[in-house]
């Protein structure tokens, strides 16, 4: 995908992920004659600190949840809509060409084992304030078909990153990590699933101990040493031993989960905990790639984890025979892949095409995803 100026329909994607490191908006165009996707522009917006703390409070059970949810749903709807309007103006995107907005929404609970997931950010408000037809609530239709509802981006990865004759793995490291297997040598040719925590525990640990939002370039982790016994305790989590399809979230991996493990390892210093958490992310990704048993696949990383140089170096060390790079090498900056994916999913929905991948989510069939909110 590359930037282009044309008269093809434009779709805008909004992504606010588990890491809560900001709001990403991307615009793509799609040629109706060949369905070719092209990148137009993208921009990141900050999440106000109060909204961020309110989101965090709703990811775990608490008091007065319905009232908090309702207020936050409205607040996020306004934030998403205002950010899209600013984005359109900033990048001079012709409104007459914008056919739809795809809003992932903010996940506040994901319980695939119970058959439900919940993303908020009122799409009625987005459609009303932007005057653009909006698609939201993508995950629950897949769950209605007995799927996990996640991950949904592998179908987009398949559309833009597959190359004939090459085995590739797209590694998305956001708050959680997931992988997409684009195989030319094995069946099924498309697989994908969550592998476990990405940045969520790394961010939570440094926030708790140093009061900063994230570990820039993994510098703090690099100053510590991975502790094998602590790592083994973390690897004992049931999620790592479940066969795909599988998906996860803050319900499984959070600071309370980590603190509970650390009660048995309180002799480990803080930097070593950070180093061990980084190894947990890198190792759980690598083990799942190895399990697929592809021969030296190309590995391409996207998401915020692509900026963590220590994590990237560790992934390369654990996969010495594979080429490791970011998706920028394939033409799409790693920061904008997920937002572009939800623009693409909006296109799929609004053109009556399925958006899920049953081999990925475990759904019993392909289906059109999301609810449509007309302009």
GROMACS .gro file of C-alpha atoms in nm:
model
  375
    1UNK     CA    1   0.000   0.000   0.000
    2UNK     CA    2   0.122   0.348  -0.079
    3UNK     CA    3  -0.016   0.698  -0.070
    4UNK     CA    4  -0.205   0.798  -0.380
    5UNK     CA    5  -0.444   1.068  -0.494
    6UNK     CA    6  -0.739   0.939  -0.692
    7UNK     CA    7  -1.115   0.944  -0.721
    8UNK     CA    8  -1.181   0.600  -0.574
    9UNK     CA    9  -1.403   0.552  -0.268
   10UNK     CA   10  -1.232   0.639   0.061
   11UNK     CA   11  -1.283   0.462   0.392
   12UNK     CA   12  -1.162   0.580   0.732
   13UNK     CA   13  -1.066   0.351   1.020
   14UNK     CA   14  -1.056   0.435   1.391
   15UNK     CA   15  -0.855   0.218   1.630
   16UNK     CA   16  -0.816   0.251   2.005
   17UNK     CA   17  -0.639  -0.058   2.127
   18UNK     CA   18  -0.577  -0.247   2.448
   19UNK     CA   19  -0.252  -0.061   2.514
   20UNK     CA   20  -0.442   0.270   2.548
   21UNK     CA   21  -0.144   0.454   2.401
   22UNK     CA   22  -0.363   0.672   2.179
   23UNK     CA   23  -0.624   0.686   1.908
   24UNK     CA   24  -0.517   0.599   1.554
   25UNK     CA   25  -0.706   0.711   1.244
   26UNK     CA   26  -0.622   0.603   0.889
   27UNK     CA   27  -0.775   0.660   0.547
   28UNK     CA   28  -0.753   0.420   0.255
   29UNK     CA   29  -0.898   0.416  -0.094
   30UNK     CA   30  -1.023   0.107  -0.271
   31UNK     CA   31  -1.045   0.065  -0.646
   32UNK     CA   32  -1.386  -0.094  -0.714
   33UNK     CA   33  -1.265  -0.254  -1.036
   34UNK     CA   34  -0.995  -0.469  -0.875
   35UNK     CA   35  -1.048  -0.419  -0.498
   36UNK     CA   36  -0.692  -0.287  -0.470
   37UNK     CA   37  -0.630  -0.101  -0.145
   38UNK     CA   38  -0.416   0.211  -0.127
   39UNK     CA   39  -0.304   0.408   0.177
   40UNK     CA   40  -0.390   0.779   0.186
   41UNK     CA   41  -0.305   0.920   0.528
   42UNK     CA   42  -0.296   0.845   0.900
   43UNK     CA   43  -0.265   1.034   1.225
   44UNK     CA   44  -0.243   0.959   1.595
   45UNK     CA   45  -0.441   1.142   1.863
   46UNK     CA   46  -0.383   1.140   2.238
   47UNK     CA   47  -0.633   0.988   2.477
   48UNK     CA   48  -0.705   1.241   2.754
   49UNK     CA   49  -0.569   1.108   3.083
   50UNK     CA   50  -0.910   1.107   3.253
   51UNK     CA   51  -1.064   0.904   2.971
   52UNK     CA   52  -0.771   0.665   2.984
   53UNK     CA   53  -0.812   0.606   3.358
   54UNK     CA   54  -1.187   0.561   3.316
   55UNK     CA   55  -1.128   0.299   3.046
   56UNK     CA   56  -0.884   0.114   3.269
   57UNK     CA   57  -1.134   0.111   3.555
   58UNK     CA   58  -1.394  -0.054   3.331
   59UNK     CA   59  -1.166  -0.333   3.209
   60UNK     CA   60  -1.203  -0.498   3.551
   61UNK     CA   61  -1.516  -0.561   3.758
   62UNK     CA   62  -1.615  -0.269   3.981
   63UNK     CA   63  -1.899  -0.065   4.129
   64UNK     CA   64  -2.161   0.132   3.934
   65UNK     CA   65  -2.037  -0.009   3.604
   66UNK     CA   66  -2.348   0.068   3.397
   67UNK     CA   67  -2.339   0.439   3.483
   68UNK     CA   68  -1.965   0.459   3.413
   69UNK     CA   69  -2.004   0.266   3.088
   70UNK     CA   70  -2.283   0.491   2.962
   71UNK     CA   71  -2.092   0.812   3.031
   72UNK     CA   72  -1.771   0.678   2.879
   73UNK     CA   73  -1.953   0.545   2.573
   74UNK     CA   74  -2.078   0.898   2.500
   75UNK     CA   75  -1.747   1.067   2.577
   76UNK     CA   76  -1.556   0.833   2.346
   77UNK     CA   77  -1.816   0.879   2.072
   78UNK     CA   78  -1.754   1.254   2.079
   79UNK     CA   79  -1.376   1.208   2.092
   80UNK     CA   80  -1.379   0.969   1.796
   81UNK     CA   81  -1.607   1.196   1.591
   82UNK     CA   82  -1.414   1.514   1.665
   83UNK     CA   83  -1.083   1.342   1.589
   84UNK     CA   84  -1.215   1.216   1.253
   85UNK     CA   85  -1.336   1.564   1.158
   86UNK     CA   86  -0.998   1.710   1.251
   87UNK     CA   87  -0.823   1.435   1.055
   88UNK     CA   88  -1.032   1.498   0.744
   89UNK     CA   89  -0.958   1.870   0.759
   90UNK     CA   90  -0.588   1.827   0.839
   91UNK     CA   91  -0.529   1.597   0.542
   92UNK     CA   92  -0.769   1.771   0.301
   93UNK     CA   93  -0.959   1.450   0.235
   94UNK     CA   94  -1.250   1.513  -0.007
   95UNK     CA   95  -1.568   1.445   0.189
   96UNK     CA   96  -1.756   1.357  -0.130
   97UNK     CA   97  -1.531   1.052  -0.169
   98UNK     CA   98  -1.566   0.923   0.188
   99UNK     CA   99  -1.799   0.623   0.177
  100UNK     CA  100  -1.768   0.502   0.535
  101UNK     CA  101  -1.598   0.498   0.872
  102UNK     CA  102  -1.504   0.177   1.051
  103UNK     CA  103  -1.478   0.219   1.427
  104UNK     CA  104  -1.330  -0.067   1.626
  105UNK     CA  105  -1.437   0.103   1.948
  106UNK     CA  106  -1.266   0.069   2.282
  107UNK     CA  107  -1.270  -0.282   2.425
  108UNK     CA  108  -1.368  -0.283   2.790
  109UNK     CA  109  -1.439  -0.654   2.823
  110UNK     CA  110  -1.357  -0.955   2.608
  111UNK     CA  111  -1.488  -1.292   2.729
  112UNK     CA  112  -1.491  -1.533   2.437
  113UNK     CA  113  -1.532  -1.828   2.673
  114UNK     CA  114  -1.867  -1.676   2.774
  115UNK     CA  115  -1.956  -1.572   2.420
  116UNK     CA  116  -1.943  -1.197   2.465
  117UNK     CA  117  -1.724  -0.898   2.394
  118UNK     CA  118  -1.793  -0.529   2.443
  119UNK     CA  119  -1.647  -0.229   2.260
  120UNK     CA  120  -1.775   0.123   2.330
  121UNK     CA  121  -1.761   0.464   2.164
  122UNK     CA  122  -2.114   0.551   2.050
  123UNK     CA  123  -2.126   0.510   1.672
  124UNK     CA  124  -2.451   0.710   1.657
  125UNK     CA  125  -2.251   1.013   1.764
  126UNK     CA  126  -1.975   0.941   1.512
  127UNK     CA  127  -2.222   0.917   1.223
  128UNK     CA  128  -2.412   1.226   1.335
  129UNK     CA  129  -2.113   1.455   1.395
  130UNK     CA  130  -1.912   1.345   1.089
  131UNK     CA  131  -2.209   1.304   0.851
  132UNK     CA  132  -2.046   0.981   0.732
  133UNK     CA  133  -2.203   0.633   0.745
  134UNK     CA  134  -2.029   0.446   1.025
  135UNK     CA  135  -1.977   0.076   1.088
  136UNK     CA  136  -1.906  -0.046   1.442
  137UNK     CA  137  -1.948  -0.348   1.670
  138UNK     CA  138  -1.753  -0.574   1.434
  139UNK     CA  139  -1.673  -0.855   1.674
  140UNK     CA  140  -2.008  -0.976   1.800
  141UNK     CA  141  -2.139  -1.109   1.467
  142UNK     CA  142  -1.840  -1.341   1.451
  143UNK     CA  143  -1.921  -1.452   1.807
  144UNK     CA  144  -2.280  -1.515   1.701
  145UNK     CA  145  -2.128  -1.761   1.454
  146UNK     CA  146  -1.949  -1.930   1.747
  147UNK     CA  147  -1.619  -1.753   1.683
  148UNK     CA  148  -1.381  -1.579   1.922
  149UNK     CA  149  -1.461  -1.238   1.775
  150UNK     CA  150  -1.087  -1.179   1.745
  151UNK     CA  151  -0.845  -1.127   1.594
  152UNK     CA  152  -1.013  -0.967   1.293
  153UNK     CA  153  -0.710  -0.809   1.124
  154UNK     CA  154  -0.568  -1.131   0.965
  155UNK     CA  155  -0.815  -1.105   0.675
  156UNK     CA  156  -0.676  -0.758   0.601
  157UNK     CA  157  -0.319  -0.885   0.637
  158UNK     CA  158  -0.404  -1.155   0.383
  159UNK     CA  159  -0.540  -0.896   0.142
  160UNK     CA  160  -0.240  -0.661   0.145
  161UNK     CA  161   0.065  -0.856   0.268
  162UNK     CA  162   0.045  -1.195   0.098
  163UNK     CA  163   0.297  -1.265  -0.179
  164UNK     CA  164   0.292  -1.573  -0.400
  165UNK     CA  165   0.565  -1.820  -0.314
  166UNK     CA  166   0.650  -1.671   0.026
  167UNK     CA  167   0.562  -1.786   0.377
  168UNK     CA  168   0.508  -1.482   0.595
  169UNK     CA  169   0.408  -1.417   0.954
  170UNK     CA  170   0.265  -1.077   1.047
  171UNK     CA  171   0.326  -1.009   1.416
  172UNK     CA  172   0.103  -0.743   1.567
  173UNK     CA  173   0.231  -0.628   1.907
  174UNK     CA  174  -0.015  -0.395   2.070
  175UNK     CA  175  -0.139  -0.430   2.425
  176UNK     CA  176  -0.177  -0.796   2.333
  177UNK     CA  177   0.013  -0.982   2.063
  178UNK     CA  178  -0.134  -1.172   1.774
  179UNK     CA  179   0.008  -1.337   1.468
  180UNK     CA  180  -0.119  -1.392   1.115
  181UNK     CA  181   0.026  -1.683   0.920
  182UNK     CA  182   0.024  -1.626   0.544
  183UNK     CA  183   0.137  -1.965   0.420
  184UNK     CA  184   0.216  -2.074   0.068
  185UNK     CA  185   0.352  -2.413   0.176
  186UNK     CA  186   0.091  -2.537   0.425
  187UNK     CA  187  -0.285  -2.561   0.460
  188UNK     CA  188  -0.480  -2.373   0.571
  189UNK     CA  189  -0.308  -2.087   0.397
  190UNK     CA  190  -0.441  -1.830   0.647
  191UNK     CA  191  -0.424  -1.868   1.024
  192UNK     CA  192  -0.415  -1.618   1.304
  193UNK     CA  193  -0.465  -1.592   1.678
  194UNK     CA  194  -0.356  -1.409   1.992
  195UNK     CA  195  -0.031  -1.530   2.145
  196UNK     CA  196  -0.056  -1.348   2.479
  197UNK     CA  197   0.059  -1.016   2.623
  198UNK     CA  198   0.236  -0.766   2.402
  199UNK     CA  199   0.303  -0.431   2.566
  200UNK     CA  200   0.033  -0.445   2.833
  201UNK     CA  201   0.244  -0.588   3.116
  202UNK     CA  202   0.559  -0.404   3.013
  203UNK     CA  203   0.367  -0.076   3.027
  204UNK     CA  204   0.188  -0.159   3.350
  205UNK     CA  205   0.510  -0.253   3.531
  206UNK     CA  206   0.705   0.059   3.432
  207UNK     CA  207   0.403   0.279   3.508
  208UNK     CA  208   0.381   0.128   3.855
  209UNK     CA  209   0.752   0.156   3.933
  210UNK     CA  210   0.874   0.460   3.742
  211UNK     CA  211   0.559   0.661   3.670
  212UNK     CA  212   0.618   0.677   3.294
  213UNK     CA  213   0.383   0.553   3.024
  214UNK     CA  214   0.610   0.301   2.852
  215UNK     CA  215   0.965   0.165   2.833
  216UNK     CA  216   1.116   0.369   2.547
  217UNK     CA  217   1.309   0.139   2.313
  218UNK     CA  218   1.297  -0.126   2.586
  219UNK     CA  219   1.588   0.049   2.763
  220UNK     CA  220   1.477  -0.046   3.114
  221UNK     CA  221   1.423  -0.408   3.011
  222UNK     CA  222   1.769  -0.409   2.851
  223UNK     CA  223   1.921  -0.299   3.183
  224UNK     CA  224   1.784  -0.609   3.357
  225UNK     CA  225   1.828  -0.984   3.324
  226UNK     CA  226   1.557  -1.236   3.247
  227UNK     CA  227   1.492  -1.463   3.544
  228UNK     CA  228   1.420  -1.820   3.421
  229UNK     CA  229   1.219  -1.932   3.725
  230UNK     CA  230   0.998  -1.624   3.709
  231UNK     CA  231   0.955  -1.671   3.335
  232UNK     CA  232   0.851  -2.033   3.384
  233UNK     CA  233   0.593  -1.925   3.642
  234UNK     CA  234   0.450  -1.676   3.393
  235UNK     CA  235   0.451  -1.936   3.117
  236UNK     CA  236   0.236  -2.158   3.337
  237UNK     CA  237  -0.067  -1.943   3.256
  238UNK     CA  238  -0.342  -2.159   3.106
  239UNK     CA  239  -0.383  -1.934   2.801
  240UNK     CA  240  -0.040  -2.031   2.665
  241UNK     CA  241  -0.141  -2.397   2.661
  242UNK     CA  242  -0.471  -2.355   2.477
  243UNK     CA  243  -0.474  -2.448   2.109
  244UNK     CA  244  -0.603  -2.191   1.858
  245UNK     CA  245  -0.843  -2.040   1.784
  246UNK     CA  246  -0.788  -1.820   2.087
  247UNK     CA  247  -0.795  -1.456   2.190
  248UNK     CA  248  -0.720  -1.270   2.509
  249UNK     CA  249  -0.718  -0.930   2.679
  250UNK     CA  250  -0.668  -0.743   3.004
  251UNK     CA  251  -0.906  -0.989   3.167
  252UNK     CA  252  -0.625  -1.246   3.157
  253UNK     CA  253  -0.311  -1.030   3.167
  254UNK     CA  254  -0.307  -0.732   3.402
  255UNK     CA  255  -0.105  -0.588   3.689
  256UNK     CA  256  -0.297  -0.795   3.944
  257UNK     CA  257  -0.205  -1.114   3.754
  258UNK     CA  258   0.159  -1.008   3.760
  259UNK     CA  259   0.157  -0.903   4.127
  260UNK     CA  260   0.009  -1.239   4.224
  261UNK     CA  261   0.298  -1.422   4.056
  262UNK     CA  262   0.554  -1.186   4.208
  263UNK     CA  263   0.445  -1.273   4.562
  264UNK     CA  264   0.652  -1.590   4.510
  265UNK     CA  265   0.943  -1.401   4.352
  266UNK     CA  266   0.969  -1.084   4.560
  267UNK     CA  267   1.348  -1.115   4.558
  268UNK     CA  268   1.360  -1.028   4.187
  269UNK     CA  269   1.451  -0.663   4.130
  270UNK     CA  270   1.227  -0.438   3.924
  271UNK     CA  271   1.450  -0.418   3.615
  272UNK     CA  272   1.480  -0.796   3.604
  273UNK     CA  273   1.101  -0.824   3.617
  274UNK     CA  274   1.083  -0.591   3.315
  275UNK     CA  275   1.344  -0.799   3.131
  276UNK     CA  276   1.147  -1.115   3.208
  277UNK     CA  277   0.823  -0.959   3.084
  278UNK     CA  278   0.993  -0.866   2.757
  279UNK     CA  279   1.117  -1.222   2.721
  280UNK     CA  280   0.763  -1.348   2.790
  281UNK     CA  281   0.628  -1.144   2.498
  282UNK     CA  282   0.908  -1.248   2.261
  283UNK     CA  283   0.909  -1.614   2.362
  284UNK     CA  284   0.534  -1.672   2.348
  285UNK     CA  285   0.524  -1.522   1.998
  286UNK     CA  286   0.819  -1.736   1.888
  287UNK     CA  287   0.679  -2.059   2.029
  288UNK     CA  288   0.357  -2.013   1.834
  289UNK     CA  289   0.547  -1.935   1.514
  290UNK     CA  290   0.756  -2.249   1.565
  291UNK     CA  291   0.446  -2.459   1.629
  292UNK     CA  292   0.318  -2.378   1.280
  293UNK     CA  293   0.643  -2.535   1.153
  294UNK     CA  294   0.701  -2.314   0.852
  295UNK     CA  295   1.050  -2.322   0.704
  296UNK     CA  296   1.220  -1.986   0.776
  297UNK     CA  297   0.915  -1.764   0.720
  298UNK     CA  298   0.957  -1.391   0.674
  299UNK     CA  299   0.854  -1.209   0.993
  300UNK     CA  300   0.703  -0.860   0.980
  301UNK     CA  301   0.611  -0.668   1.294
  302UNK     CA  302   0.345  -0.400   1.335
  303UNK     CA  303   0.188  -0.222   1.631
  304UNK     CA  304   0.358  -0.028   1.907
  305UNK     CA  305   0.594  -0.314   1.983
  306UNK     CA  306   0.772  -0.247   1.654
  307UNK     CA  307   0.922   0.064   1.819
  308UNK     CA  308   1.071  -0.138   2.106
  309UNK     CA  309   1.423  -0.201   1.978
  310UNK     CA  310   1.510  -0.441   2.260
  311UNK     CA  311   1.202  -0.649   2.184
  312UNK     CA  312   1.279  -0.648   1.812
  313UNK     CA  313   1.635  -0.761   1.881
  314UNK     CA  314   1.512  -1.040   2.105
  315UNK     CA  315   1.264  -1.159   1.841
  316UNK     CA  316   1.542  -1.172   1.586
  317UNK     CA  317   1.766  -1.366   1.825
  318UNK     CA  318   1.490  -1.620   1.889
  319UNK     CA  319   1.427  -1.655   1.514
  320UNK     CA  320   1.781  -1.644   1.372
  321UNK     CA  321   1.697  -1.809   1.039
  322UNK     CA  322   1.409  -1.575   0.950
  323UNK     CA  323   1.417  -1.226   0.808
  324UNK     CA  324   1.269  -0.986   1.064
  325UNK     CA  325   1.148  -0.637   0.971
  326UNK     CA  326   0.851  -0.409   1.026
  327UNK     CA  327   0.556  -0.385   0.788
  328UNK     CA  328   0.706  -0.060   0.665
  329UNK     CA  329   0.916  -0.285   0.440
  330UNK     CA  330   0.590  -0.406   0.283
  331UNK     CA  331   0.461  -0.053   0.227
  332UNK     CA  332   0.253   0.019   0.537
  333UNK     CA  333   0.393   0.183   0.850
  334UNK     CA  334   0.354  -0.044   1.155
  335UNK     CA  335   0.164   0.226   1.346
  336UNK     CA  336  -0.118   0.241   1.092
  337UNK     CA  337  -0.194  -0.123   1.014
  338UNK     CA  338  -0.483  -0.176   1.258
  339UNK     CA  339  -0.661   0.152   1.181
  340UNK     CA  340  -0.628   0.074   0.810
  341UNK     CA  341  -0.770  -0.272   0.880
  342UNK     CA  342  -1.090  -0.130   1.026
  343UNK     CA  343  -1.127   0.107   0.732
  344UNK     CA  344  -1.101  -0.202   0.511
  345UNK     CA  345  -1.352  -0.393   0.725
  346UNK     CA  346  -1.596  -0.102   0.689
  347UNK     CA  347  -1.556  -0.132   0.312
  348UNK     CA  348  -1.625  -0.505   0.332
  349UNK     CA  349  -1.941  -0.451   0.535
  350UNK     CA  350  -2.075  -0.167   0.324
  351UNK     CA  351  -2.022  -0.369   0.005
  352UNK     CA  352  -2.192  -0.678   0.153
  353UNK     CA  353  -1.875  -0.885   0.181
  354UNK     CA  354  -1.769  -1.102   0.472
  355UNK     CA  355  -1.501  -0.969   0.704
  356UNK     CA  356  -1.411  -1.258   0.934
  357UNK     CA  357  -1.187  -1.558   0.872
  358UNK     CA  358  -1.335  -1.878   1.020
  359UNK     CA  359  -0.993  -2.048   1.023
  360UNK     CA  360  -0.875  -1.762   1.247
  361UNK     CA  361  -1.165  -1.700   1.484
  362UNK     CA  362  -1.321  -2.046   1.485
  363UNK     CA  363  -1.653  -1.916   1.353
  364UNK     CA  364  -1.870  -2.175   1.182
  365UNK     CA  365  -1.897  -1.960   0.867
  366UNK     CA  366  -1.786  -1.641   0.699
  367UNK     CA  367  -2.019  -1.351   0.768
  368UNK     CA  368  -2.068  -0.978   0.714
  369UNK     CA  369  -1.951  -0.799   1.027
  370UNK     CA  370  -2.074  -0.501   1.221
  371UNK     CA  371  -2.371  -0.271   1.260
  372UNK     CA  372  -2.430   0.015   1.014
  373UNK     CA  373  -2.516   0.366   1.136
  374UNK     CA  374  -2.626   0.571   0.832
  375UNK     CA  375  -2.513   0.930   0.793
   0.00000   0.00000   0.00000
